[in-house]
Short mmCIF file of C-alpha atoms and ligand atoms in Angstrom, two decimals:
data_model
loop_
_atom_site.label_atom_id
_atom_site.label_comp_id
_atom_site.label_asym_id
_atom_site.label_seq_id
_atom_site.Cartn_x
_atom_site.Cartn_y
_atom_site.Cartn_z
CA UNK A 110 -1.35 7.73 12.15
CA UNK A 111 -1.25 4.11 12.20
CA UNK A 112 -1.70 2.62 8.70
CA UNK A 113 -4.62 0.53 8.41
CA UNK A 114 -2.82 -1.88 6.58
CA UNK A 115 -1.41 -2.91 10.11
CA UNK A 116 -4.63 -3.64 11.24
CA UNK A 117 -5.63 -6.32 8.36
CA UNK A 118 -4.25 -9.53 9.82
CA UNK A 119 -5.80 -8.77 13.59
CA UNK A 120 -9.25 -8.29 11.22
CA UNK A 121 -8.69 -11.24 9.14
CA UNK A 122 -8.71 -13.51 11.89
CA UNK A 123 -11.66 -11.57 13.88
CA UNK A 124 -13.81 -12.18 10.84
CA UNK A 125 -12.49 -15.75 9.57
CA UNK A 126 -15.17 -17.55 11.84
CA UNK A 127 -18.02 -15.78 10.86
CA UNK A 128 -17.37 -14.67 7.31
CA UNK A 129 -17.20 -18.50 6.20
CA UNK A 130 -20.39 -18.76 6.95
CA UNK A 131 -21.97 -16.12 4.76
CA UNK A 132 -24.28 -16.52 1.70
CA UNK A 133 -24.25 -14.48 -0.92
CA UNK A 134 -27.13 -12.44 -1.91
CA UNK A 135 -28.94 -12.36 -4.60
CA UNK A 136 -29.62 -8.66 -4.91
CA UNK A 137 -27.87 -5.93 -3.52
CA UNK A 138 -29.01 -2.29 -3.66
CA UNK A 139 -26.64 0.76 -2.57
CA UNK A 140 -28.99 3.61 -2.26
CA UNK A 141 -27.39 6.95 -1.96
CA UNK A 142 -29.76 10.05 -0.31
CA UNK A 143 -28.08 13.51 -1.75
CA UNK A 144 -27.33 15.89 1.06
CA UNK A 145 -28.62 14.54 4.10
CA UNK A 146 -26.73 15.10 7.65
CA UNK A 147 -27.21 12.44 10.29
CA UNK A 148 -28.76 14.63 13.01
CA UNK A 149 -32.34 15.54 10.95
CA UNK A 150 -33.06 11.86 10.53
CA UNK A 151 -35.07 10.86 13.48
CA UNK A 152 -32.58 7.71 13.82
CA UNK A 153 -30.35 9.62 14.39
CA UNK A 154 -31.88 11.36 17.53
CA UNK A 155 -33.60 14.43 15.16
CA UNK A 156 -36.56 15.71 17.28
CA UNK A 157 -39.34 15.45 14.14
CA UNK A 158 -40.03 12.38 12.35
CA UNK A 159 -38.10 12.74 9.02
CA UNK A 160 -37.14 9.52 8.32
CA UNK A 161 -39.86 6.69 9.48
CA UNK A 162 -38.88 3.73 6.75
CA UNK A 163 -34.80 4.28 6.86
CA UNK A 164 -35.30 4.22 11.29
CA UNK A 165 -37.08 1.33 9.94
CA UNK A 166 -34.93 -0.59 7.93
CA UNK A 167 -32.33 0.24 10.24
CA UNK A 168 -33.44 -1.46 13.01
CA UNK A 169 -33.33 -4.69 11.35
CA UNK A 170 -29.68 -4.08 10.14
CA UNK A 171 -26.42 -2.43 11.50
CA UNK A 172 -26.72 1.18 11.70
CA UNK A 173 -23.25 3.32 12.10
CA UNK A 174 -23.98 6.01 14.28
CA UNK A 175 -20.51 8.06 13.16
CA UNK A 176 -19.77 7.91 9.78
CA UNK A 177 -18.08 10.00 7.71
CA UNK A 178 -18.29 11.30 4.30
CA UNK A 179 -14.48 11.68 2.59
CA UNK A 180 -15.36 14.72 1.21
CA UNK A 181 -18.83 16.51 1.18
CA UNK A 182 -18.91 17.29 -2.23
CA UNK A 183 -21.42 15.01 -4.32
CA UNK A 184 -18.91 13.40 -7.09
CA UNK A 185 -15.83 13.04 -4.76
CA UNK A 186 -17.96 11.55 -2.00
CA UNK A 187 -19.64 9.35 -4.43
CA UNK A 188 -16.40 8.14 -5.81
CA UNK A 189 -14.95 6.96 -3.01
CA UNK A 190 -18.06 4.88 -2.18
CA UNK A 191 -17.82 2.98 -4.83
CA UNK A 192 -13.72 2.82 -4.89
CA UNK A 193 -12.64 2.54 -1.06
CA UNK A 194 -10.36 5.92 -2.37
CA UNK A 195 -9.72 9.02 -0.69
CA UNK A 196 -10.64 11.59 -3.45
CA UNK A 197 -7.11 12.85 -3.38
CA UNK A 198 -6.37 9.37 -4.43
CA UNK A 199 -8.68 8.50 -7.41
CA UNK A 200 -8.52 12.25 -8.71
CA UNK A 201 -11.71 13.51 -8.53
CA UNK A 202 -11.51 16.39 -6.20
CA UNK A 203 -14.66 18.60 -7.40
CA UNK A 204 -17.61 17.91 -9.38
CA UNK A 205 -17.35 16.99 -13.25
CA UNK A 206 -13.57 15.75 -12.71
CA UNK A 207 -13.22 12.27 -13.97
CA UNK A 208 -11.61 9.41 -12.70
CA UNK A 209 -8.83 8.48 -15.90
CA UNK A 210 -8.30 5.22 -15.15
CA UNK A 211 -10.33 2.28 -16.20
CA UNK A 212 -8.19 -0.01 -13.75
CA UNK A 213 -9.34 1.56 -10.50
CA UNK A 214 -11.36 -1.31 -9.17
CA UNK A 215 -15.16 -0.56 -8.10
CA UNK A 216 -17.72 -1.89 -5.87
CA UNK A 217 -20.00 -2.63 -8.97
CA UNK A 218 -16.47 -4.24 -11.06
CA UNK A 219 -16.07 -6.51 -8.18
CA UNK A 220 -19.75 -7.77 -8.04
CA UNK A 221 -19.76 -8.08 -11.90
CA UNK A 222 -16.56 -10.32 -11.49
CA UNK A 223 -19.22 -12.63 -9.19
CA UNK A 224 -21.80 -13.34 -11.64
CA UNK A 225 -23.98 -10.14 -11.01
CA UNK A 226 -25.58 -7.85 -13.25
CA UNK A 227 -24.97 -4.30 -12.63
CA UNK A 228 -26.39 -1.09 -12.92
CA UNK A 229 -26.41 2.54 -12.18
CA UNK A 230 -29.49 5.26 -12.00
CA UNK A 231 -29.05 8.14 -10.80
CA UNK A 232 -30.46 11.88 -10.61
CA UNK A 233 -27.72 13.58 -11.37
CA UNK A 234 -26.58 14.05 -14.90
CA UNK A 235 -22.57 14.13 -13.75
CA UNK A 236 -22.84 11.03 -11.52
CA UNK A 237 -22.67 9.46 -14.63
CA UNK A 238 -20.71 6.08 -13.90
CA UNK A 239 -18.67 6.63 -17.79
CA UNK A 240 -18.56 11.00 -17.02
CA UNK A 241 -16.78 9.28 -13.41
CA UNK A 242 -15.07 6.93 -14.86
CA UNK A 243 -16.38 4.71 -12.70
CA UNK A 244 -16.27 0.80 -14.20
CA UNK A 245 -18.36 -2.46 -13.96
CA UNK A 246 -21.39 -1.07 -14.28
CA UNK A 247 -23.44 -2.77 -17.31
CA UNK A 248 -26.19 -0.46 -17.26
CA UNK A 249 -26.58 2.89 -16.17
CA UNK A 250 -29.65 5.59 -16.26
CA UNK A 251 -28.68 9.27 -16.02
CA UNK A 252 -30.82 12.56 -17.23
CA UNK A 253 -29.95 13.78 -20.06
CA UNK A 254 -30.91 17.17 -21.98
CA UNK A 255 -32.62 19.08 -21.53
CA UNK A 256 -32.90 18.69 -17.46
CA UNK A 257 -30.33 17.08 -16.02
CA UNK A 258 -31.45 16.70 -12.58
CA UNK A 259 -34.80 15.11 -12.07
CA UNK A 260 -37.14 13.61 -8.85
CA UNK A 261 -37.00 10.63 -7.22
CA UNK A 262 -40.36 9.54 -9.45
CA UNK A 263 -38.33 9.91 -12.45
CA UNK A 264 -35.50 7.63 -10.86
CA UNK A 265 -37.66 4.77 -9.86
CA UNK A 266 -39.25 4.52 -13.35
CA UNK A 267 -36.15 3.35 -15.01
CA UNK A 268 -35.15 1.49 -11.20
CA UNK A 269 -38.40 -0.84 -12.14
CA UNK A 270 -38.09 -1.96 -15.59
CA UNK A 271 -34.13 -2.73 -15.57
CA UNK A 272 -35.27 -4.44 -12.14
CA UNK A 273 -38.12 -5.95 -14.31
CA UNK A 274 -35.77 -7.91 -16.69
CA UNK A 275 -33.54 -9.53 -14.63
CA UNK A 276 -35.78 -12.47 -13.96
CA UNK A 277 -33.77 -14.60 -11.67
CA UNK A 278 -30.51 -13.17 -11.97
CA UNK A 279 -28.18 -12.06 -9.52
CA UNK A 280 -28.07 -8.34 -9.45
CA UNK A 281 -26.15 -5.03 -7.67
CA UNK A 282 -27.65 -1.92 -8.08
CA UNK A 283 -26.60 1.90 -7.37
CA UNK A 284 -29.51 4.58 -6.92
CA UNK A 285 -29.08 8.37 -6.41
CA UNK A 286 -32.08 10.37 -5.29
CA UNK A 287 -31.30 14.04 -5.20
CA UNK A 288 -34.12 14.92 -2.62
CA UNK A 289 -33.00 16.64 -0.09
CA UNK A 290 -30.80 18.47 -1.94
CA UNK A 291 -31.59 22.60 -2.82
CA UNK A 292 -33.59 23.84 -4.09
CA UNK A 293 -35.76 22.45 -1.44
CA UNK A 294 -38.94 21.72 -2.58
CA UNK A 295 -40.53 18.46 -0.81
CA UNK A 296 -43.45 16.77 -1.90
CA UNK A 297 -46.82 18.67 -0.37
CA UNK A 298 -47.45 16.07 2.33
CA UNK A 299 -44.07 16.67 3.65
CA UNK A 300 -44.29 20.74 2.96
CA UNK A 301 -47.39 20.86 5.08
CA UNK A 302 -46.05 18.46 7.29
CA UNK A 303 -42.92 20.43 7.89
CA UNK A 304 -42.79 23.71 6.37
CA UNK A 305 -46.06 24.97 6.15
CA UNK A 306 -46.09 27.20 9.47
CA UNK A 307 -43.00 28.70 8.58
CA UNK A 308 -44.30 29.94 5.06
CA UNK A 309 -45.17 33.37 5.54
CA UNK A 310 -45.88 34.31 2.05
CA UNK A 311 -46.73 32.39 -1.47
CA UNK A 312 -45.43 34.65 -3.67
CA UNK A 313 -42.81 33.06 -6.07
CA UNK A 314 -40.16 35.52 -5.09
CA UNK A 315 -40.89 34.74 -1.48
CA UNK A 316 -40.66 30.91 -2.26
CA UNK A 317 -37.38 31.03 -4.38
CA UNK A 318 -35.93 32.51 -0.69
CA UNK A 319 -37.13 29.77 1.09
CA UNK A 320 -36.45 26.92 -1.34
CA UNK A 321 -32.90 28.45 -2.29
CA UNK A 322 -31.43 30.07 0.75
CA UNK A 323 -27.75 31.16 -0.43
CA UNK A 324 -24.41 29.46 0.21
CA UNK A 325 -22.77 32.85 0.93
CA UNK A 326 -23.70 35.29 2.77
CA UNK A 327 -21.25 37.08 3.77
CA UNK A 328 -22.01 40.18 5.66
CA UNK A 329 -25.59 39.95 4.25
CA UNK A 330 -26.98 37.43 6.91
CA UNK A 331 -29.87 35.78 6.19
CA UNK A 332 -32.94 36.66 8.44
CA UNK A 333 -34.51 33.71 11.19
CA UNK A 334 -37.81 33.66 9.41
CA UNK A 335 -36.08 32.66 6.30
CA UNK A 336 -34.14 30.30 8.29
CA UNK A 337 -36.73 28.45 9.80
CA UNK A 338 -38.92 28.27 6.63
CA UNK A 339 -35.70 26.68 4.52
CA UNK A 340 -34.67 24.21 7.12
CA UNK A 341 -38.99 23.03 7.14
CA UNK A 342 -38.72 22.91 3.72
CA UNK A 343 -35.23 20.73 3.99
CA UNK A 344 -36.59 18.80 6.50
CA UNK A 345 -39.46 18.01 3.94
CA UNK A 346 -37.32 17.03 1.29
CA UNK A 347 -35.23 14.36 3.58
CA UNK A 348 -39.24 12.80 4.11
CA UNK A 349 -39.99 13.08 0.35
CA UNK A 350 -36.76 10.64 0.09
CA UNK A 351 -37.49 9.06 3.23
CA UNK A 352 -41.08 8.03 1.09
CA UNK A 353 -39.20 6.52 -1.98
CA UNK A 354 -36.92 4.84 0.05
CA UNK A 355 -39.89 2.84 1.03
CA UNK A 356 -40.83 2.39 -3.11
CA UNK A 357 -37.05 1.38 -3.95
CA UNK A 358 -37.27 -1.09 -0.72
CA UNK A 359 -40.35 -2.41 -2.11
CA UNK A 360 -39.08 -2.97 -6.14
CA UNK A 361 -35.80 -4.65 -4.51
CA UNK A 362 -38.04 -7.11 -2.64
CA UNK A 363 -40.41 -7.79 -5.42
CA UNK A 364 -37.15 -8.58 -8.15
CA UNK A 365 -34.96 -10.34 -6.00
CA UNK A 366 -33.93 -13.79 -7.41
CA UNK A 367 -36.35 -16.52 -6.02
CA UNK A 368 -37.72 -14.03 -3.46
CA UNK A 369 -34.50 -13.85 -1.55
CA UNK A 370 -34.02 -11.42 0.76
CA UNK A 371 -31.95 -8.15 -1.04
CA UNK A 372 -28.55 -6.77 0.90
CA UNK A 373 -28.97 -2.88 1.29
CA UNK A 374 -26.36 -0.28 1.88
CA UNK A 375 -28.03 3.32 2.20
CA UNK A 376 -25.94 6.06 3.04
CA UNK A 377 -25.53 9.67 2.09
CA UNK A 378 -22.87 11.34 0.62
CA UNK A 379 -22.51 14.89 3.07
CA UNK A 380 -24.94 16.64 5.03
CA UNK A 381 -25.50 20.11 4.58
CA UNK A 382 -25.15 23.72 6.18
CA UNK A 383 -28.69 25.30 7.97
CA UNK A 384 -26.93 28.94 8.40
CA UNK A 385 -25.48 27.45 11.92
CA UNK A 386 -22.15 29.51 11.20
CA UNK A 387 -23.36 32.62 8.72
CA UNK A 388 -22.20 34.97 11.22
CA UNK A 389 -18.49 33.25 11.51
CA UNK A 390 -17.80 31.69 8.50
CA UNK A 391 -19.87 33.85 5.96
CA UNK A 392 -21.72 30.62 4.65
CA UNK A 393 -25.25 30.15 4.94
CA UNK A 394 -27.01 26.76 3.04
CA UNK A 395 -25.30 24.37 1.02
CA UNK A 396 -21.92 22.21 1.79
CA UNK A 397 -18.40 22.00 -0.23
CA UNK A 398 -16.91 24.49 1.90
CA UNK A 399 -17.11 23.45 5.58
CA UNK A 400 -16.10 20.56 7.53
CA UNK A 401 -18.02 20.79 10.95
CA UNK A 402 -20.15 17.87 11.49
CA UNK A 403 -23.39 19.00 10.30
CA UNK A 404 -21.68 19.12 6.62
CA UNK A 405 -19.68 15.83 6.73
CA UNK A 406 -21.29 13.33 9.31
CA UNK A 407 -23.61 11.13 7.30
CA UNK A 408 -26.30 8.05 7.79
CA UNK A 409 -24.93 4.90 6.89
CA UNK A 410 -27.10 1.65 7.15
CA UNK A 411 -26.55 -1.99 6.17
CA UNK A 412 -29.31 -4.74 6.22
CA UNK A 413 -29.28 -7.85 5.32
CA UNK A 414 -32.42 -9.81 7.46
CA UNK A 415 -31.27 -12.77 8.46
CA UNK A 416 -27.31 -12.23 8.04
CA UNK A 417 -26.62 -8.82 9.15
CA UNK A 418 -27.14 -7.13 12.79
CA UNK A 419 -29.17 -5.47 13.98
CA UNK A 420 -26.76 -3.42 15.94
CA UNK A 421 -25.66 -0.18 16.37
CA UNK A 422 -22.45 0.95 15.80
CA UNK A 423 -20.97 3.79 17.39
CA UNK A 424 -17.03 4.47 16.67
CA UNK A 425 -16.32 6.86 14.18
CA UNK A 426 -16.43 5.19 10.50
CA UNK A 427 -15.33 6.64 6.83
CA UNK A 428 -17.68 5.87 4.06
CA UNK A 429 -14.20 4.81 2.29
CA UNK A 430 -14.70 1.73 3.81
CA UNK A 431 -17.67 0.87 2.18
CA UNK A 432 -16.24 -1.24 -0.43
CA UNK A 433 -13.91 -3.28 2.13
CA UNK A 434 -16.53 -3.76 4.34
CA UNK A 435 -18.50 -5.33 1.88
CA UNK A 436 -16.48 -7.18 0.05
CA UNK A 437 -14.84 -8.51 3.37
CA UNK A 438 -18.21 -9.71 4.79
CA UNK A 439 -18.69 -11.14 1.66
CA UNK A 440 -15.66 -12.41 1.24
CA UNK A 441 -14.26 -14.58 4.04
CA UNK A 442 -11.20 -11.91 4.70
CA UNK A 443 -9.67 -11.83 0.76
CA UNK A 444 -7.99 -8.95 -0.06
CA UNK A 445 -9.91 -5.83 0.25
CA UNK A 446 -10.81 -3.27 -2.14
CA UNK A 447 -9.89 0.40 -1.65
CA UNK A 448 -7.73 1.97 1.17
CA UNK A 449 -10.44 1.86 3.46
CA UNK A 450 -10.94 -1.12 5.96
CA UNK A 451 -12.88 -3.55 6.14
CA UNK A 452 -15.95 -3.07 9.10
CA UNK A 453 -17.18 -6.78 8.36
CA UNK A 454 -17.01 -7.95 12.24
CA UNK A 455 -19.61 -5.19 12.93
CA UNK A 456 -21.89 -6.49 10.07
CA UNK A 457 -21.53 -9.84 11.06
CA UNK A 458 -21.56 -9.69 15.31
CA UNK A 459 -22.28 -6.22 15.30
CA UNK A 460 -18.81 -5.99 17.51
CA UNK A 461 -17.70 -2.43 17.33
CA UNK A 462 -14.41 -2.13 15.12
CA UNK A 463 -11.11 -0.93 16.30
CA UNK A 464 -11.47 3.14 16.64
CA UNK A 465 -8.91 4.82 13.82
CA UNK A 466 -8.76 8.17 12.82
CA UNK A 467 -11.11 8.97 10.32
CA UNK A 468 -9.73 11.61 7.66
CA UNK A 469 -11.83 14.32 5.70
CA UNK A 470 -10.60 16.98 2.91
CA UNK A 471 -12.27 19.70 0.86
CA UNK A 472 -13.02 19.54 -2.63
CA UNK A 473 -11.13 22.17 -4.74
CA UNK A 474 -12.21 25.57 -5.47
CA UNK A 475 -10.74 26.89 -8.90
CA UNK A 476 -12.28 30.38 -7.80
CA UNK A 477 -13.32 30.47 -4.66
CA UNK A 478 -15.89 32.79 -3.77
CA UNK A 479 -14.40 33.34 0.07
CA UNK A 480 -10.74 34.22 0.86
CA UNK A 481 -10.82 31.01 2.83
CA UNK A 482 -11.65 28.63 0.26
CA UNK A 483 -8.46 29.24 -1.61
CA UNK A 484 -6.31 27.29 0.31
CA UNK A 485 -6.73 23.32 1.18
CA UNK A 486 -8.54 22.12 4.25
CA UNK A 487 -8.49 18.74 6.03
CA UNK A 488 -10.17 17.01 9.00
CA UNK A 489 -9.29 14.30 11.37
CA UNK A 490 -11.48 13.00 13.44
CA UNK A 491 -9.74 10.68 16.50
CA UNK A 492 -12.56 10.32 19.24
CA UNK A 493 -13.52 11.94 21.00
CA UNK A 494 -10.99 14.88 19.12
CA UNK A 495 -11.51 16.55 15.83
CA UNK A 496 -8.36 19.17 14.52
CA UNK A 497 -10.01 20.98 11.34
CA UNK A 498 -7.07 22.39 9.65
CA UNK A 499 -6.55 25.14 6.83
CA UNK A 500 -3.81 25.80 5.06
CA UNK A 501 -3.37 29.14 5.64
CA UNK A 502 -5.98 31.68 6.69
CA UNK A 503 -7.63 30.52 9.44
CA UNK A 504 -5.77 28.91 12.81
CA UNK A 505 -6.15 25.18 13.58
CA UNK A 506 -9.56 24.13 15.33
CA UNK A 507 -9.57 21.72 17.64
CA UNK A 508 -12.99 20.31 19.18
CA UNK A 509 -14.22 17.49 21.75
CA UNK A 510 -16.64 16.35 20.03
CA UNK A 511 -18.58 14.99 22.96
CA UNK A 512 -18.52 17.47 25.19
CA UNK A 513 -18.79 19.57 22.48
CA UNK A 514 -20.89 18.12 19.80
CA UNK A 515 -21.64 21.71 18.12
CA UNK A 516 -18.01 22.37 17.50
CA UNK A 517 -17.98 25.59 19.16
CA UNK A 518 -15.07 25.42 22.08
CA UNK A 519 -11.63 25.46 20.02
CA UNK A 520 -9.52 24.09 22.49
CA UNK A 521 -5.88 24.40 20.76
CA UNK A 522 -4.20 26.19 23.47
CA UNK A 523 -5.74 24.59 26.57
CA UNK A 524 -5.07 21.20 24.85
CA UNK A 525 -1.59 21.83 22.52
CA UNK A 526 -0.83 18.52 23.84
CA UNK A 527 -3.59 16.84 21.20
CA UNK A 528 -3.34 19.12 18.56
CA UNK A 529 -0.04 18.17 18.26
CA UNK A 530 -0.75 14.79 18.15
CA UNK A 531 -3.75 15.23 15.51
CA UNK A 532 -1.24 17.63 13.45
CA UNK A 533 1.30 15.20 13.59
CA UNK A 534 -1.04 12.57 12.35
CA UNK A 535 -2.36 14.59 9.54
CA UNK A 536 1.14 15.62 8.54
CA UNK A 537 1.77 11.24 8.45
CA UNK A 538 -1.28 10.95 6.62
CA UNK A 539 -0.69 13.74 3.90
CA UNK A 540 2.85 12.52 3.32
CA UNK A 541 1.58 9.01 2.73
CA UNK A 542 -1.51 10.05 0.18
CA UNK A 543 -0.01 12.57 -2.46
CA UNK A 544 -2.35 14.02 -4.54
CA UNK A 545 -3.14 12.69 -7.92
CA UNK A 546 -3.98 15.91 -10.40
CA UNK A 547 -5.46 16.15 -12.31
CA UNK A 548 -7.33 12.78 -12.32
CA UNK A 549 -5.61 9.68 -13.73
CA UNK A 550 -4.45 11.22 -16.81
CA UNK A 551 -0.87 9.24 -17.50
CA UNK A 552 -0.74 6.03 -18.32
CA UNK A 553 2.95 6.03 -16.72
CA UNK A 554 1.85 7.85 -13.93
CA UNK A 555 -1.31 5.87 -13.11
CA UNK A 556 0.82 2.64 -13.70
CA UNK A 557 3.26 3.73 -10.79
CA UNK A 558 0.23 5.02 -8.63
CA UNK A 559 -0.98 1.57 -8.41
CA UNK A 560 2.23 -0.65 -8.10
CA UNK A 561 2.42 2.05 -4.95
CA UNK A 562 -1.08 0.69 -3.66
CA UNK A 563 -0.67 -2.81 -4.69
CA UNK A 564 2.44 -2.69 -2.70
CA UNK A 565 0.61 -1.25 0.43
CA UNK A 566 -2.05 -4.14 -0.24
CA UNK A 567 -4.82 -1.59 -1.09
CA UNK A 568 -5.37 -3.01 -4.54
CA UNK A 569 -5.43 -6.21 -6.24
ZN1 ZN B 840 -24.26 15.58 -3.01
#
């Protein structure tokens, strides 16, 4: 695979000309929407209309049409948002792992560096920026005990009055909404809306079914009537945060400095499973576990009126670049932060960026619930070509992705010529990104990890 690092003087001087130009804004807002896979927004082509304000807001920005979580597990994915890291790089390969390391640079660090106040509020109790070790954030909002989950009314509360003091500053925000992750349970507009004809019964035992539909199944599959009523009810929740998307748009507005218009970066950080493979795979609801598009390919939208798009962007993207892209639209071609690249030209022209392959893993499983979780699993995705490969009990899968959007057709014997292309790729790419376990723990170790990056240019 060809290191992106190769790529950064071409992209330096495709962005020079138009990265000079741009302002800075006064308020940025990185909104992150738990769980949501690109195909049930109805930007994204989804037959119902889940997602009226983000089609919205996207249309007046740059919408990327195939991006890529790193890993769809909520704290990994997270992390490398707000790094530019491949999980396997800033340590945090499963949920509640923390990032040791308070010299990893962040998106939030590098805005705070700028002047900007920062802060974090999220709906998660473990996407805690300190439980992450995630720095330059000045402020952060988490719940605490006794509930440590909570809705999106409960986020924007605190959203509003930290917004509420900032009176003129420069700001950068991070939200989390948890909507639509399970249990499913959408506000009742969007239940009736969505759900309500699949609800056969109202009794609680009935509605736990629908609302949490297990992760694995197994051999016990679970029936099409439950099916349909959970993926209603899903549907519902991506609405419900489709709705407070429209409140978060609106506090941005109202507290950006000297009612300038706010940057925002929405994304999410993995889809989800809807019991497409329960008979193959043994997994019904949920993600972690699977790499197949409908689990890893994710909305990703950046406005900023005036400055940014609107354009749509169609080559496969990672959310690791994130970070470089916008710190390289905002920053004239400086050094970028994270391994990922920097997507600026598409921000700026709305040019579509050089097509590289676009690498996935899988969180860890300590005890794995399936034999096939106990070994690693990886993903490249080199359009129109994805090779899903596990370590051990299950053969290599190789898709065409647009003739084949449903992964279905594993083509590794009528096309060995591209899986060994892919495989050789991966093989380049896990030989250049050793894992760091567990987290950054040694000083010593840490300190050599980073003269390594600084010495590929991916940090500071
Ligand atoms: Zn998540």
């Amino acid at each position: 695979m060809r290191p992106a690092r190769l790529l950064a003087p071409l992209f330096v001087l495709a962005l020079c000309s138009a990265c000079q130009q741009a302002r800075e804004p006064g308020a940025v807002m990185l909104i992150t929407i738990d769980t949501t896979r690109a195909d049930h927004l109805s930007g994204y082509g989804y037959e119902l209309p889940t997602s009226p304000v983000l089609d919205g807001i996207a249309r007046r920005g740059v919408r990327f049409e195939n991006a890529y979580c790193t890993m769809p597990t909520t704290d990994p994915s997270h992390v490398s948002m707000l790094t530019g890291l491949y999980p396997r790089t800033h340590g945090v390969r499963m949920n509640g792992w923390k990032m040791h390391d308070d010299q990893v640079d962040t998106l939030a660090a590098w805005f705070s560096r700028r002047g900007y106040d920062t802060a974090a509020v999220t709906a998660r109790a473990h996407l805690s920026p300190d439980d992450l070790g995630l720095k330059g954030f000045d402020f952060s909002d988490v719940p605490g005990p006794p509930k440590y989950e909570r809705v999106f009314g409960d986020v924007l509360a605190p959203v509003g009055r930290w917004l509420e003091k900032r009176a003129g500053r420069r700001w950068f925000m991070w939200v989390h909404l948890w909507e639509p992750h399970a249990p499913y349970r959408p506000a009742p507009l969007y239940r009736k809306r969505f759900a309500q004809k699949f609800i056969e019964s109202n009794k609680p035992r009935a509605q736990r079914r629908y609302s949490e539909p297990p992760t694995y199944v197994r051999k016990r599959l679970i029936p099409d009537d439950i099916v349909r009523a959970s993926v209603g009810l899903y549907d519902g929740d991506i609405a419900t945060a489709d709705s407070a998307l429209a409140r978060l748009v609106g506090l941005a507005r109202l507290h950006a400095p000297d009612g300038s218009e706010p940057m925002f970066i929405i994304a999410s950080d993995h889809g989800e499973s809807l019991a497409e493979r329960q008979a193959e795979k043994g997994i019904g609801f949920g993600h972690g576990a699977l790499l197949y598009d409908e689990v890893v390919k994710v909305p990703w939208v950046v406005t900023w009126e005036g400055e940014i798009g609107p354009a749509v962007i169609s080559t496969p993207v990672s959310l690791l670049d994130m970070p470089g892209t916008i710190t390289g639209f905002l920053d004239g071609g400086r050094p970028l932060l994270g391994q990922g690249r920097s997507l600026a030209a598409a921000l700026s022209s709305g040019e579509e960026p050089v097509s590289e392959p676009v690498i996935i893993e899988r969180r860890v499983y300590k005890k794995p619930p399936l034999r096939s979780l106990r070994q690693g699993q990886l993903a490249i995705v080199d359009h129109p070509w994805k090779l899903i490969r596990t370590a051990r009990f299950h053969g290599p899968e190789l898709y065409n992705l647009v003739d084949d959007p449903e992964e279905r057709s594993n083509l590794v014997e009528e096309r060995a010529d591209v899986l060994g292309r892919l495989d050789a790729a991966l093989d380049s790419w896990v030989e250049g990104h050793p894992v760091y376990e567990p987290g950054f723990s040694e000083p010593a170790e840490l300190e050599k990890k980073l003269e390594d990056l600084r010495s590929l240019g991916y940090v500071d």
